[in-house]
Each structure stands twice: as structure tokens, then as C-alpha cells.
């Protein structure tokens, strides 16, 4: 178990700076996700940690050892790639044994280790098969076993579920988490998929445009996004532009003019009257009702009730997505979950509806 620490890492391809002073840390035994859209620099970052690429600036530490200039084989990392990359002509056994053979480990020791790995990834009995006789998920289990057999200090995953179908992804992500916990390896796991990161990570760094936008646990990122980008990348949000008209300092309660609407919301201490702001409201935080009275019993100071008209209704399955015209330039997206979605299934286009919400995040524009 080691701590991995990345300090001020910079990487350029020609004049294109793809990593701009990245600072991240994965504590011993943690699974840390790097979450970012395609092209944000995730693979580049992981390849630098593995030693497959040289950075243009900054350092990589394993515990207190600076490994920035060590070649990959001296770093003792296990790497699992998206394109599974098993040796096609070798059996499962030989694929897993490969890293030990090139390290000239004695045969009996290899046999013991490979069997232990087969048990760990639940592929006992498959040792004689070749990769083309395995499902995608089984192939990826072999790749994980092959990465682990050398007892690496750090495990690196680059979108390991990318090529698998939805059901398999669902299953294998928890398997990866189980294996990582059982082996107590420090792991860095790269993905563009928020739900994947949320399901398995101890801690998540959001990478965007070569920078770490925010780091946090899943709950921190969801409930306290630091920028409109995060508020939309983690889950989704409605964005309304407005100007703060009044602030009750003792309560951090602001009244915000959104043009056709006025919204009350909690604001951070650095926001003040006349600031231009963006208000983010999550579709699942909005309650719908056909009557205004429905909201009257709530006397929370951040309660907002606005009237609108339904312009679109999409039955997604687990929820209904409504788009509601409230007089603002963009419609408001509202997600209705649970039993309630059957109650609102027959909403007509143009029908009047009331939206109630108490939770909104306010960003400076
Ligand atoms: P991600 O894994 O998040 O999709 P990458 O790390 O693969 O992102 O790429 C980040 C950026 O660097 C992209 O704009 C990509 O086009 C560019 N890039 C990646 N590899 C190279 C390379 N070998 N030469 C030039 N540009 C590259
Ligand atoms: Mg990539």
C-alpha cells in the first residue's frame, strides 16, 4: 500500500497544453477516480503515473519516493486498459503468468500465484482457454489478474469497462471494487462515466480542460458543486441568470431577480447585492403540483413556487422529464420520480402547473 501524490504536473503535445498543473493524491488503499469528459487528459495523466509518458513539468511520488524519472518496470504498477489487450495466442494461465515469467520467478511459485489470482477474479477452471473463448467481461477479469499477479504497488485503470455492455459494466465495476479492497491496493481509476465513479470511488477528482475542477467525495460533489460546469457534469441542472437584489446577511438568504421571476436562495458569504449570478436548480429537486395550494403548508424561507406551462413530457421509465415554460428564455427541466410519475403521466401540453423548490446553488457570473 502506498500513497500516490502528483505535484504540479504539466504535459504538452506540441503547443497544446493538455495537463495544466495537476495536483492529486490517492491515499494508501483508496480507490480514487479521475472523472472527466472525453479529451480532458485522463489517459495522458494515467500514462504519466505509469511511466509510459514523460511529463513536461511536475513530479510523481509513490510515498516519499520521487518516481518521475523511473521507467515503467521499476515503478511496480499494474495497468488495466480499455481495449483489453490480452495476448491472443496464449491461454488464460499463460496470460496471467506472463509478468512472473519475465521476472524469472520459479515455476512452482508462478503456479501458486496464478491459482491465487484465478480464485480472486473468479475464473477457476478457465486456465486452459484462450481469450477468444471468453466473454468480454471474463477477458477483462484476466487482464485484472494479469495486472495484479506481480503484486504492484499501485493499480491503474483506464476506462476498463468501456467496451462492455451495460449489464456487464454494472457487475464488473463492483467486482473491481471488491478485488481492490481485498488486495488493499491503492488504485487510480479513470472514467468519463459519473455513475461508475460514484458507485466505486472513495474520492473523485473532476478533470476538465487539463485542470482539476474539483475534488471530493461523491456526496460533496453532488451537493456542493463549485462551478456551473460541475453542477451540470455531476447530475444535471437548470441554469438561470439573474442579479442579486437583496441579501439578508444573518441568514445568507438572497433575493434574486431572474427577469420574469424572483427566486430566494442561500448564497455564499462573498456574494452581494447587484452581483450577476447563475442559479442552478436540479430537475429532481423540483416538486410539481397542479395546484398552488399544495405548497402553502411549507414555510421554509427558501421555498419558491413558480407557475408554468408544460411544453414537453418524456417518459424515461424511472422518471418523467417535464419541460416547463415559466416565462424565462429556456424551459425548466423537472424530473418526477416514484408513484407520482403515474399521476402526471396524462399532463397535456400547455397545461398549467406549479413548480416548488427549496434547494438551489448560486454562482457568481
Ligand atoms: P482522455 O483520455 O480524457 O479522453 P487524452 O489524455 O487521451 O484524453 O487526450 C487529451 C488531449 O491530448 C486530447 O486533446 C488529445 O487529442 C490529445 N492527445 C492525446 N495523445 C496525443 C498525442 N500522442 N499527440 C498529440 N496529442 C495527443
Ligand atoms: Mg482516454
Coordinates of C-alpha atoms and ligand atoms in Angstrom, one line a residue:
X1 CA 0.0 0.0 0.0
X2 CA 1.4 3.3 -1.0
X3 CA 0.3 7.0 -1.2
X4 CA 0.4 8.4 -4.7
X5 CA 1.0 12.1 -5.0
X6 CA 1.0 14.1 -8.2
X7 CA 2.5 17.6 -7.9
X8 CA 2.1 20.4 -10.4
X9 CA 2.1 18.0 -13.4
X10 CA 2.3 19.6 -16.8
X11 CA 2.1 17.9 -20.2
X12 CA 2.1 19.4 -23.7
X13 CA 1.7 17.9 -27.1
X14 CA 3.4 20.5 -29.3
X15 CA 1.7 23.8 -28.3
X16 CA -1.3 22.0 -26.9
X17 CA -1.1 22.0 -23.1
X18 CA -3.3 19.1 -22.1
X19 CA -2.4 18.9 -18.4
X20 CA -2.0 22.2 -16.6
X21 CA -0.5 21.9 -13.1
X22 CA -2.4 18.9 -11.9
X23 CA -2.3 18.1 -8.2
X24 CA -3.9 15.0 -6.9
X25 CA -3.4 12.5 -4.1
X26 CA -4.5 8.9 -3.7
X27 CA -4.1 7.7 -0.1
X28 CA -2.9 4.2 0.7
X29 CA -5.6 1.6 0.0
X30 CA -8.0 4.1 -1.6
X31 CA -9.7 3.9 -4.9
X32 CA -9.6 7.4 -6.5
X33 CA -11.4 8.2 -9.7
X34 CA -10.4 10.7 -12.2
X35 CA -13.7 11.7 -13.9
X36 CA -13.8 13.9 -17.0
X37 CA -15.2 14.1 -20.5
X38 CA -13.5 12.6 -23.5
X39 CA -10.3 14.5 -24.4
X40 CA -9.9 16.1 -20.9
X41 CA -6.5 14.4 -20.5
X42 CA -7.4 11.4 -18.4
X43 CA -5.3 8.8 -20.3
X44 CA -2.4 11.2 -20.6
X45 CA -2.4 11.6 -16.8
X46 CA -2.6 7.9 -16.1
X47 CA 0.2 7.1 -18.6
X48 CA 2.4 9.6 -16.8
X49 CA 1.7 7.9 -13.5
X50 CA 2.6 4.5 -15.1
X51 CA 5.8 5.9 -16.6
X52 CA 4.7 5.3 -20.2
X53 CA 4.9 9.1 -20.9
X54 CA 7.2 11.8 -19.6
X55 CA 5.7 15.0 -18.2
X56 CA 7.0 18.4 -19.2
X57 CA 6.8 19.6 -15.6
X58 CA 5.9 18.4 -12.1
X59 CA 6.5 15.3 -10.2
X60 CA 5.0 11.9 -9.3
X61 CA 5.6 10.4 -5.8
X62 CA 4.9 6.9 -4.5
X63 CA 5.1 7.6 -0.8
X64 CA 8.1 9.9 -0.4
X65 CA 9.9 8.4 -3.4
X66 CA 10.1 10.6 -6.5
X67 CA 9.4 8.2 -9.4
X68 CA 9.1 10.8 -12.1
X69 CA 12.2 9.6 -13.9
X70 CA 11.8 5.9 -13.2
X71 CA 10.9 3.7 -16.2
X72 CA 7.6 1.7 -16.0
X73 CA 9.0 -1.6 -15.0
X74 CA 10.8 -0.1 -12.0
X75 CA 7.6 1.6 -10.7
X76 CA 5.7 -1.6 -10.0
X77 CA 2.3 -0.6 -11.3
X78 CA -0.4 -2.8 -12.7
X79 CA -2.3 -1.3 -15.7
X80 CA -5.7 -2.3 -17.0
X81 CA -6.7 -0.8 -20.3
X82 CA -10.0 -0.2 -22.1
X83 CA -9.0 -2.3 -25.1
X84 CA -8.3 -5.4 -23.1
X85 CA -5.0 -6.3 -24.8
X86 CA -4.6 -9.9 -23.7
X87 CA -2.1 -12.0 -25.7
X88 CA -4.4 -13.7 -28.1
X89 CA -2.3 -16.8 -28.7
X90 CA -1.8 -17.5 -25.0
X91 CA -4.1 -19.4 -22.6
X92 CA -5.6 -17.6 -19.6
X93 CA -3.0 -19.3 -17.4
X94 CA -0.1 -18.0 -19.6
X95 CA -1.6 -14.5 -19.9
X96 CA -1.7 -14.2 -16.1
X97 CA 1.7 -15.9 -15.6
X98 CA 3.4 -13.6 -18.1
X99 CA 4.6 -10.9 -15.7
X100 CA 6.1 -13.5 -13.4
X101 CA 7.9 -15.4 -16.2
X102 CA 9.7 -12.4 -17.5
X103 CA 10.7 -11.7 -13.9
X104 CA 12.2 -15.3 -13.8
X105 CA 10.0 -16.4 -10.8
X106 CA 10.4 -20.1 -10.2
X107 CA 7.7 -22.3 -11.7
X108 CA 6.2 -23.6 -8.5
X109 CA 5.8 -20.1 -7.2
X110 CA 4.2 -19.0 -10.5
X111 CA 1.7 -21.8 -10.3
X112 CA 0.8 -20.8 -6.8
X113 CA 0.3 -17.1 -7.6
X114 CA -1.7 -17.8 -10.8
X115 CA -4.1 -20.1 -8.9
X116 CA -4.5 -17.4 -6.3
X117 CA -5.3 -14.8 -9.0
X118 CA -7.8 -17.1 -10.7
X119 CA -9.6 -17.5 -7.4
X120 CA -9.5 -13.8 -6.8
X121 CA -11.1 -12.9 -10.1
X122 CA -13.4 -16.0 -10.0
X123 CA -12.1 -17.7 -13.1
X124 CA -11.1 -21.1 -11.7
X125 CA -11.4 -23.7 -14.3
X126 CA -10.8 -21.3 -17.2
X127 CA -7.0 -21.6 -17.2
X128 CA -6.7 -23.5 -20.5
X129 CA -9.0 -21.2 -22.5
X130 CA -7.7 -18.6 -25.0
X131 CA -9.0 -15.0 -24.9
X132 CA -11.4 -15.6 -27.9
X133 CA -13.1 -18.3 -25.9
X134 CA -14.1 -15.9 -23.2
X135 CA -16.8 -13.1 -22.9
X136 CA -15.6 -9.5 -22.8
X137 CA -16.2 -9.4 -19.0
X138 CA -14.1 -12.6 -18.5
X139 CA -11.4 -11.2 -20.6
X140 CA -11.3 -8.1 -18.5
X141 CA -11.0 -10.3 -15.4
X142 CA -8.0 -11.9 -16.9
X143 CA -6.5 -8.5 -17.6
X144 CA -7.1 -7.6 -13.9
X145 CA -5.5 -10.8 -12.7
X146 CA -2.5 -10.2 -15.0
X147 CA -2.1 -6.7 -13.6
X148 CA -2.3 -7.9 -10.0
X149 CA -0.1 -11.0 -10.2
X150 CA 3.2 -9.0 -9.9
X151 CA 1.9 -7.6 -6.6
X152 CA 2.0 -4.0 -7.9
X153 CA 2.2 -1.0 -5.5
X154 CA -0.4 0.8 -7.5
X155 CA -3.3 -0.3 -9.7
X156 CA -4.2 1.9 -12.7
X157 CA -7.5 1.5 -14.6
X158 CA -8.1 3.4 -17.9
X159 CA -11.9 3.1 -18.6
X160 CA -11.7 -0.7 -18.1
X161 CA -15.4 -1.1 -18.8
X162 CA -15.6 1.0 -21.9
X163 CA -16.1 -1.9 -24.3
X164 CA -18.6 -3.9 -22.3
X165 CA -22.3 -3.7 -22.5
X166 CA -24.4 -2.0 -19.8
X167 CA -25.3 -5.1 -17.7
X168 CA -21.7 -6.3 -17.6
X169 CA -20.4 -2.9 -16.7
X170 CA -22.8 -2.8 -13.8
X171 CA -21.5 -6.1 -12.5
X172 CA -17.8 -5.7 -13.2
X173 CA -17.4 -2.3 -11.6
X174 CA -18.4 -3.8 -8.2
X175 CA -16.1 -6.7 -8.9
X176 CA -13.2 -4.3 -9.4
X177 CA -14.1 -2.6 -6.2
X178 CA -14.2 -5.9 -4.3
X179 CA -10.8 -7.0 -5.7
X180 CA -9.2 -3.7 -5.0
X181 CA -10.5 -3.8 -1.4
X182 CA -9.5 -7.4 -0.9
X183 CA -5.9 -6.8 -2.2
X184 CA -5.8 -3.4 -0.4
X185 CA -4.1 -1.8 -3.4
X186 CA -4.1 1.9 -3.9
X187 CA -6.0 2.4 -7.2
X188 CA -6.4 5.2 -9.7
X189 CA -9.4 4.7 -11.9
X190 CA -10.1 6.8 -15.0
X191 CA -13.6 7.1 -16.4
X192 CA -16.0 9.6 -18.2
X193 CA -19.0 7.9 -16.5
X194 CA -20.3 9.7 -13.4
X195 CA -22.4 6.8 -12.2
X196 CA -19.4 4.4 -12.4
X197 CA -17.2 6.8 -10.4
X198 CA -20.0 7.4 -7.8
X199 CA -20.5 3.6 -7.4
X200 CA -16.9 2.7 -6.5
X201 CA -14.8 5.7 -5.6
X202 CA -13.6 6.8 -2.2
X203 CA -12.7 10.2 -3.7
X204 CA -13.2 11.8 -7.1
X205 CA -11.2 14.4 -9.0
X206 CA -13.1 16.1 -11.9
X207 CA -10.7 16.8 -14.8
X208 CA -11.8 19.3 -17.3
X209 CA -9.7 21.1 -19.9
X210 CA -6.5 19.8 -18.4
X211 CA -7.3 21.2 -14.9
X212 CA -8.7 19.6 -11.7
X213 CA -12.0 21.5 -11.4
X214 CA -13.0 20.0 -8.1
X215 CA -12.1 17.1 -5.8
X216 CA -14.5 15.5 -3.3
X217 CA -16.5 12.5 -2.2
X218 CA -19.5 11.7 -4.4
X219 CA -21.8 13.4 -1.9
X220 CA -19.7 16.5 -1.7
X221 CA -19.5 16.9 -5.5
X222 CA -23.3 16.4 -5.8
X223 CA -24.4 18.7 -3.0
X224 CA -21.7 21.3 -3.2
X225 CA -20.6 21.9 -6.8
X226 CA -18.0 24.7 -7.0
X227 CA -18.9 25.8 -10.6
X228 CA -21.8 25.6 -13.1
X229 CA -19.7 23.1 -15.1
X230 CA -19.7 20.7 -12.1
X231 CA -23.3 21.3 -11.3
X232 CA -24.2 20.1 -14.8
X233 CA -21.5 17.4 -15.3
X234 CA -22.4 15.7 -12.0
X235 CA -26.1 15.0 -12.5
X236 CA -27.8 17.8 -14.4
X237 CA -29.0 21.3 -13.6
X238 CA -31.2 24.1 -14.8
X239 CA -29.3 27.4 -15.1
X240 CA -31.0 30.8 -14.6
X241 CA -29.1 34.1 -15.0
X242 CA -30.0 36.8 -12.6
X243 CA -29.0 39.7 -10.4
X244 CA -29.0 39.7 -6.6
X245 CA -31.5 42.3 -5.3
X246 CA -31.2 41.8 -1.6
X247 CA -29.2 39.8 0.9
X248 CA -30.2 39.0 4.5
X249 CA -26.7 38.7 5.8
X250 CA -27.5 36.8 9.0
X251 CA -29.2 34.1 7.0
X252 CA -27.1 34.2 3.8
X253 CA -30.5 34.5 2.2
X254 CA -30.7 36.3 -1.2
X255 CA -33.5 37.5 -3.4
X256 CA -32.5 37.1 -7.0
X257 CA -34.1 38.8 -10.0
X258 CA -34.3 36.5 -12.9
X259 CA -36.2 38.8 -15.2
X260 CA -39.7 37.3 -15.2
X261 CA -39.1 35.6 -11.8
X262 CA -37.8 36.3 -8.4
X263 CA -36.1 33.5 -6.6
X264 CA -35.0 33.1 -3.0
X265 CA -31.8 31.1 -2.3
X266 CA -29.0 30.7 0.1
X267 CA -25.7 32.3 -1.1
X268 CA -22.1 32.1 -0.1
X269 CA -20.7 34.9 2.0
X270 CA -18.8 36.5 -0.9
X271 CA -21.9 37.3 -2.9
X272 CA -23.6 40.7 -2.5
X273 CA -26.3 43.0 -3.9
X274 CA -26.0 43.8 -7.6
X275 CA -23.8 40.7 -8.3
X276 CA -24.6 38.9 -11.5
X277 CA -25.2 35.3 -10.7
X278 CA -26.2 31.9 -12.1
X279 CA -28.7 29.9 -10.2
X280 CA -28.5 26.2 -10.6
X281 CA -31.5 24.0 -9.8
X282 CA -31.6 20.3 -10.2
X283 CA -34.5 18.8 -12.1
X284 CA -35.0 16.2 -9.3
X285 CA -35.2 18.9 -6.6
X286 CA -38.3 20.4 -8.1
X287 CA -41.7 19.3 -7.0
X288 CA -44.7 19.6 -9.3
X289 CA -48.3 20.2 -8.4
X290 CA -51.5 21.0 -10.3
X291 CA -52.5 23.4 -7.5
X292 CA -50.6 26.2 -5.9
X293 CA -52.2 25.4 -2.5
X294 CA -50.1 22.2 -2.4
X295 CA -47.1 24.3 -1.4
X296 CA -48.8 26.5 1.1
X297 CA -48.1 24.4 4.2
X298 CA -44.3 24.7 3.6
X299 CA -43.0 27.7 5.3
X300 CA -39.3 27.3 4.6
X301 CA -37.6 30.6 3.8
X302 CA -36.1 29.3 0.6
X303 CA -39.4 27.9 -0.7
X304 CA -40.0 29.1 -4.2
X305 CA -43.3 28.4 -6.1
X306 CA -43.5 29.3 -9.8
X307 CA -46.2 28.9 -12.3
X308 CA -45.6 27.5 -15.7
X309 CA -47.0 25.6 -18.7
X310 CA -45.9 22.1 -19.8
X311 CA -44.3 22.2 -23.2
X312 CA -42.9 18.7 -23.3
X313 CA -43.2 15.4 -21.4
X314 CA -40.8 12.5 -21.8
X315 CA -41.5 9.1 -20.1
X316 CA -37.9 7.9 -19.4
X317 CA -39.1 4.9 -17.2
X318 CA -37.7 5.5 -13.7
X319 CA -38.8 9.1 -14.0
X320 CA -40.8 11.6 -16.2
X321 CA -38.9 14.5 -17.6
X322 CA -41.1 17.6 -17.9
X323 CA -40.0 20.8 -19.7
X324 CA -41.9 23.7 -18.4
X325 CA -42.2 27.2 -19.7
X326 CA -42.0 29.7 -16.8
X327 CA -41.5 32.8 -18.9
X328 CA -37.7 32.5 -18.8
X329 CA -35.8 32.2 -22.1
X330 CA -35.2 28.5 -21.5
X331 CA -37.7 26.0 -20.3
X332 CA -37.2 24.4 -16.8
X333 CA -36.5 20.7 -16.7
X334 CA -38.3 18.8 -13.9
X335 CA -37.9 15.1 -13.1
X336 CA -40.8 13.4 -11.4
X337 CA -39.9 10.1 -9.7
X338 CA -41.8 7.3 -7.9
X339 CA -45.6 6.8 -7.8
X340 CA -46.1 10.5 -8.7
X341 CA -45.0 9.9 -12.3
X342 CA -48.2 8.0 -13.0
X343 CA -50.2 10.8 -11.6
X344 CA -48.6 13.3 -14.0
X345 CA -48.4 10.9 -17.0
X346 CA -51.5 12.4 -18.5
X347 CA -50.4 16.0 -18.4
X348 CA -51.3 17.8 -21.6
X349 CA -49.1 20.1 -23.5
X350 CA -49.9 23.7 -22.5
X351 CA -51.4 22.6 -19.1
X352 CA -50.8 24.9 -16.2
X353 CA -48.6 23.5 -13.4
X354 CA -46.8 24.8 -10.3
X355 CA -43.1 24.1 -9.5
X356 CA -41.9 24.2 -6.0
X357 CA -38.3 24.0 -4.8
X358 CA -36.2 25.0 -1.8
X359 CA -32.7 23.9 -3.0
X360 CA -30.6 26.0 -5.4
X361 CA -27.0 26.7 -5.8
X362 CA -25.9 30.3 -6.7
X363 CA -22.7 31.0 -8.6
X364 CA -21.1 34.3 -9.3
X365 CA -21.2 35.1 -13.1
Ligands
LIG1 P1 -9.0 11.4 -22.4 O1 -8.3 10.1 -22.0 O2 -9.5 12.1 -21.3 O3 -10.0 11.2 -23.5 P2 -6.4 12.0 -23.6 O4 -5.4 12.1 -22.5 O5 -6.4 10.8 -24.4 O6 -7.8 12.3 -23.1 O7 -6.1 13.3 -24.5 C1 -6.1 14.6 -24.1 C2 -5.8 15.5 -25.2 O8 -4.5 15.3 -25.7 C3 -6.7 15.4 -26.4 O9 -7.0 16.6 -26.9 C4 -5.9 14.5 -27.4 O10 -6.3 14.8 -28.7 C5 -4.5 15.0 -27.1 N1 -3.5 13.9 -27.4 C6 -3.5 12.7 -26.8 N2 -2.4 11.9 -27.2 C7 -1.8 12.7 -28.1 C8 -0.6 12.5 -28.8 N3 0.1 11.4 -28.7 N4 -0.2 13.5 -29.6 C9 -0.9 14.7 -29.7 N5 -2.0 14.9 -29.0 C10 -2.5 14.0 -28.2
LIG2 MG1 -8.7 8.1 -22.5

